[in-house]
Amino acid sequence: MRRHVQVLEVVAEHQPIGIGRISDVTGMEWHKVRYSLRVLEEGGIIRPSKKGAVLTEDAPARISKISRRLSELNREFEDISKRYQSLARKLEEG
């Protein structure tokens, strides 16, 4: 997921941009860049063009939706972590 975000950031900054240039900018191997581009394309965030990858018109809305969902998940994980920490303390105390 982190790699996909890195590729997305590069596309957003340099669009249109090809696999080779993304590889140069990120230091990632071509096959990893290609896979990330495919994932982002399947998610409707980028699309291919004759000059390279570009963001779709829906990209801002899709990125915002993903960001909100990640924030929700983060809150849920924090709650679960606190509950486990509390349980661990209780069990350690006997």
JSON list of C-alpha atoms in Angstrom, two decimals:
[
{"chain": "A", "resi": 1, "resn": "MET", "atom": "CA", "xyz": [0.00, 0.00, 0.00]},
{"chain": "A", "resi": 2, "resn": "ARG", "atom": "CA", "xyz": [2.82, 2.40, 0.88]},
{"chain": "A", "resi": 3, "resn": "ARG", "atom": "CA", "xyz": [4.44, 1.81, -2.50]},
{"chain": "A", "resi": 4, "resn": "HIS", "atom": "CA", "xyz": [1.17, 2.55, -4.30]},
{"chain": "A", "resi": 5, "resn": "VAL", "atom": "CA", "xyz": [0.86, 5.86, -2.44]},
{"chain": "A", "resi": 6, "resn": "GLN", "atom": "CA", "xyz": [4.42, 6.77, -3.38]},
{"chain": "A", "resi": 7, "resn": "VAL", "atom": "CA", "xyz": [3.71, 6.04, -7.05]},
{"chain": "A", "resi": 8, "resn": "LEU", "atom": "CA", "xyz": [0.46, 8.03, -6.84]},
{"chain": "A", "resi": 9, "resn": "GLU", "atom": "CA", "xyz": [2.30, 11.03, -5.37]},
{"chain": "A", "resi": 10, "resn": "VAL", "atom": "CA", "xyz": [4.81, 10.94, -8.23]},
{"chain": "A", "resi": 11, "resn": "VAL", "atom": "CA", "xyz": [2.07, 10.66, -10.85]},
{"chain": "A", "resi": 12, "resn": "ALA", "atom": "CA", "xyz": [0.17, 13.58, -9.28]},
{"chain": "A", "resi": 13, "resn": "GLU", "atom": "CA", "xyz": [3.28, 15.75, -9.26]},
{"chain": "A", "resi": 14, "resn": "HIS", "atom": "CA", "xyz": [4.70, 14.87, -12.70]},
{"chain": "A", "resi": 15, "resn": "GLN", "atom": "CA", "xyz": [1.74, 13.77, -14.85]},
{"chain": "A", "resi": 16, "resn": "PRO", "atom": "CA", "xyz": [1.78, 12.60, -17.52]},
{"chain": "A", "resi": 17, "resn": "ILE", "atom": "CA", "xyz": [4.58, 10.27, -16.52]},
{"chain": "A", "resi": 18, "resn": "GLY", "atom": "CA", "xyz": [5.79, 6.89, -17.75]},
{"chain": "A", "resi": 19, "resn": "ILE", "atom": "CA", "xyz": [6.99, 3.83, -15.91]},
{"chain": "A", "resi": 20, "resn": "GLY", "atom": "CA", "xyz": [10.67, 4.58, -16.56]},
{"chain": "A", "resi": 21, "resn": "ARG", "atom": "CA", "xyz": [10.49, 8.08, -15.13]},
{"chain": "A", "resi": 22, "resn": "ILE", "atom": "CA", "xyz": [8.50, 6.87, -12.08]},
{"chain": "A", "resi": 23, "resn": "SER", "atom": "CA", "xyz": [11.16, 4.22, -11.56]},
{"chain": "A", "resi": 24, "resn": "ASP", "atom": "CA", "xyz": [13.90, 6.85, -11.76]},
{"chain": "A", "resi": 25, "resn": "VAL", "atom": "CA", "xyz": [12.15, 9.22, -9.34]},
{"chain": "A", "resi": 26, "resn": "THR", "atom": "CA", "xyz": [11.23, 6.55, -6.77]},
{"chain": "A", "resi": 27, "resn": "GLY", "atom": "CA", "xyz": [14.14, 4.15, -7.17]},
{"chain": "A", "resi": 28, "resn": "MET", "atom": "CA", "xyz": [11.63, 1.30, -7.55]},
{"chain": "A", "resi": 29, "resn": "GLU", "atom": "CA", "xyz": [12.08, -1.52, -10.00]},
{"chain": "A", "resi": 30, "resn": "TRP", "atom": "CA", "xyz": [9.98, -1.32, -13.17]},
{"chain": "A", "resi": 31, "resn": "HIS", "atom": "CA", "xyz": [7.87, -4.38, -12.37]},
{"chain": "A", "resi": 32, "resn": "LYS", "atom": "CA", "xyz": [6.91, -2.90, -8.98]},
{"chain": "A", "resi": 33, "resn": "VAL", "atom": "CA", "xyz": [5.98, 0.42, -10.58]},
{"chain": "A", "resi": 34, "resn": "ARG", "atom": "CA", "xyz": [3.96, -1.38, -13.24]},
{"chain": "A", "resi": 35, "resn": "TYR", "atom": "CA", "xyz": [2.06, -3.35, -10.57]},
{"chain": "A", "resi": 36, "resn": "SER", "atom": "CA", "xyz": [1.32, -0.21, -8.53]},
{"chain": "A", "resi": 37, "resn": "LEU", "atom": "CA", "xyz": [0.08, 1.57, -11.65]},
{"chain": "A", "resi": 38, "resn": "ARG", "atom": "CA", "xyz": [-2.22, -1.36, -12.40]},
{"chain": "A", "resi": 39, "resn": "VAL", "atom": "CA", "xyz": [-3.63, -1.29, -8.85]},
{"chain": "A", "resi": 40, "resn": "LEU", "atom": "CA", "xyz": [-4.20, 2.47, -9.05]},
{"chain": "A", "resi": 41, "resn": "GLU", "atom": "CA", "xyz": [-5.81, 2.12, -12.48]},
{"chain": "A", "resi": 42, "resn": "GLU", "atom": "CA", "xyz": [-8.13, -0.64, -11.26]},
{"chain": "A", "resi": 43, "resn": "GLY", "atom": "CA", "xyz": [-9.09, 1.67, -8.38]},
{"chain": "A", "resi": 44, "resn": "GLY", "atom": "CA", "xyz": [-10.06, 4.39, -10.83]},
{"chain": "A", "resi": 45, "resn": "ILE", "atom": "CA", "xyz": [-7.41, 6.79, -9.54]},
{"chain": "A", "resi": 46, "resn": "ILE", "atom": "CA", "xyz": [-5.15, 6.93, -12.59]},
{"chain": "A", "resi": 47, "resn": "ARG", "atom": "CA", "xyz": [-5.50, 6.17, -16.26]},
{"chain": "A", "resi": 48, "resn": "PRO", "atom": "CA", "xyz": [-2.99, 5.60, -19.03]},
{"chain": "A", "resi": 49, "resn": "SER", "atom": "CA", "xyz": [-2.49, 8.21, -21.73]},
{"chain": "A", "resi": 50, "resn": "LYS", "atom": "CA", "xyz": [-0.22, 8.34, -24.77]},
{"chain": "A", "resi": 51, "resn": "LYS", "atom": "CA", "xyz": [2.35, 10.28, -22.73]},
{"chain": "A", "resi": 52, "resn": "GLY", "atom": "CA", "xyz": [2.07, 8.27, -19.52]},
{"chain": "A", "resi": 53, "resn": "ALA", "atom": "CA", "xyz": [-0.05, 7.89, -16.42]},
{"chain": "A", "resi": 54, "resn": "VAL", "atom": "CA", "xyz": [-2.39, 10.71, -15.40]},
{"chain": "A", "resi": 55, "resn": "LEU", "atom": "CA", "xyz": [-4.93, 11.17, -12.62]},
{"chain": "A", "resi": 56, "resn": "THR", "atom": "CA", "xyz": [-8.57, 10.52, -13.46]},
{"chain": "A", "resi": 57, "resn": "GLU", "atom": "CA", "xyz": [-11.23, 13.17, -12.99]},
{"chain": "A", "resi": 58, "resn": "ASP", "atom": "CA", "xyz": [-12.54, 11.11, -10.06]},
{"chain": "A", "resi": 59, "resn": "ALA", "atom": "CA", "xyz": [-9.13, 10.84, -8.39]},
{"chain": "A", "resi": 60, "resn": "PRO", "atom": "CA", "xyz": [-9.62, 13.64, -5.82]},
{"chain": "A", "resi": 61, "resn": "ALA", "atom": "CA", "xyz": [-12.94, 12.19, -4.61]},
{"chain": "A", "resi": 62, "resn": "ARG", "atom": "CA", "xyz": [-11.58, 8.64, -4.53]},
{"chain": "A", "resi": 63, "resn": "ILE", "atom": "CA", "xyz": [-8.46, 9.71, -2.65]},
{"chain": "A", "resi": 64, "resn": "SER", "atom": "CA", "xyz": [-10.57, 11.62, -0.11]},
{"chain": "A", "resi": 65, "resn": "LYS", "atom": "CA", "xyz": [-12.79, 8.57, 0.39]},
{"chain": "A", "resi": 66, "resn": "ILE", "atom": "CA", "xyz": [-9.76, 6.34, 0.96]},
{"chain": "A", "resi": 67, "resn": "SER", "atom": "CA", "xyz": [-8.29, 8.89, 3.37]},
{"chain": "A", "resi": 68, "resn": "ARG", "atom": "CA", "xyz": [-11.51, 9.02, 5.42]},
{"chain": "A", "resi": 69, "resn": "ARG", "atom": "CA", "xyz": [-11.70, 5.22, 5.56]},
{"chain": "A", "resi": 70, "resn": "LEU", "atom": "CA", "xyz": [-8.07, 4.96, 6.67]},
{"chain": "A", "resi": 71, "resn": "SER", "atom": "CA", "xyz": [-8.78, 7.48, 9.44]},
{"chain": "A", "resi": 72, "resn": "GLU", "atom": "CA", "xyz": [-11.76, 5.39, 10.57]},
{"chain": "A", "resi": 73, "resn": "LEU", "atom": "CA", "xyz": [-9.65, 2.24, 10.58]},
{"chain": "A", "resi": 74, "resn": "ASN", "atom": "CA", "xyz": [-6.91, 4.02, 12.50]},
{"chain": "A", "resi": 75, "resn": "ARG", "atom": "CA", "xyz": [-9.39, 5.00, 15.23]},
{"chain": "A", "resi": 76, "resn": "GLU", "atom": "CA", "xyz": [-10.67, 1.42, 15.39]},
{"chain": "A", "resi": 77, "resn": "PHE", "atom": "CA", "xyz": [-7.13, 0.03, 15.67]},
{"chain": "A", "resi": 78, "resn": "GLU", "atom": "CA", "xyz": [-6.31, 2.53, 18.42]},
{"chain": "A", "resi": 79, "resn": "ASP", "atom": "CA", "xyz": [-9.40, 1.44, 20.36]},
{"chain": "A", "resi": 80, "resn": "ILE", "atom": "CA", "xyz": [-8.56, -2.23, 19.94]},
{"chain": "A", "resi": 81, "resn": "SER", "atom": "CA", "xyz": [-4.95, -1.58, 20.97]},
{"chain": "A", "resi": 82, "resn": "LYS", "atom": "CA", "xyz": [-6.07, 0.20, 24.16]},
{"chain": "A", "resi": 83, "resn": "ARG", "atom": "CA", "xyz": [-8.39, -2.67, 25.01]},
{"chain": "A", "resi": 84, "resn": "TYR", "atom": "CA", "xyz": [-5.61, -5.21, 24.53]},
{"chain": "A", "resi": 85, "resn": "GLN", "atom": "CA", "xyz": [-3.23, -3.13, 26.65]},
{"chain": "A", "resi": 86, "resn": "SER", "atom": "CA", "xyz": [-5.83, -2.94, 29.40]},
{"chain": "A", "resi": 87, "resn": "LEU", "atom": "CA", "xyz": [-6.42, -6.67, 29.23]},
{"chain": "A", "resi": 88, "resn": "ALA", "atom": "CA", "xyz": [-2.67, -7.39, 29.31]},
{"chain": "A", "resi": 89, "resn": "ARG", "atom": "CA", "xyz": [-2.27, -5.24, 32.45]},
{"chain": "A", "resi": 90, "resn": "LYS", "atom": "CA", "xyz": [-5.17, -7.02, 34.16]},
{"chain": "A", "resi": 91, "resn": "LEU", "atom": "CA", "xyz": [-3.71, -10.42, 33.32]},
{"chain": "A", "resi": 92, "resn": "GLU", "atom": "CA", "xyz": [-0.24, -9.40, 34.51]},
{"chain": "A", "resi": 93, "resn": "GLU", "atom": "CA", "xyz": [-1.68, -8.20, 37.82]},
{"chain": "A", "resi": 94, "resn": "GLY", "atom": "CA", "xyz": [-3.29, -11.56, 38.28]}
]
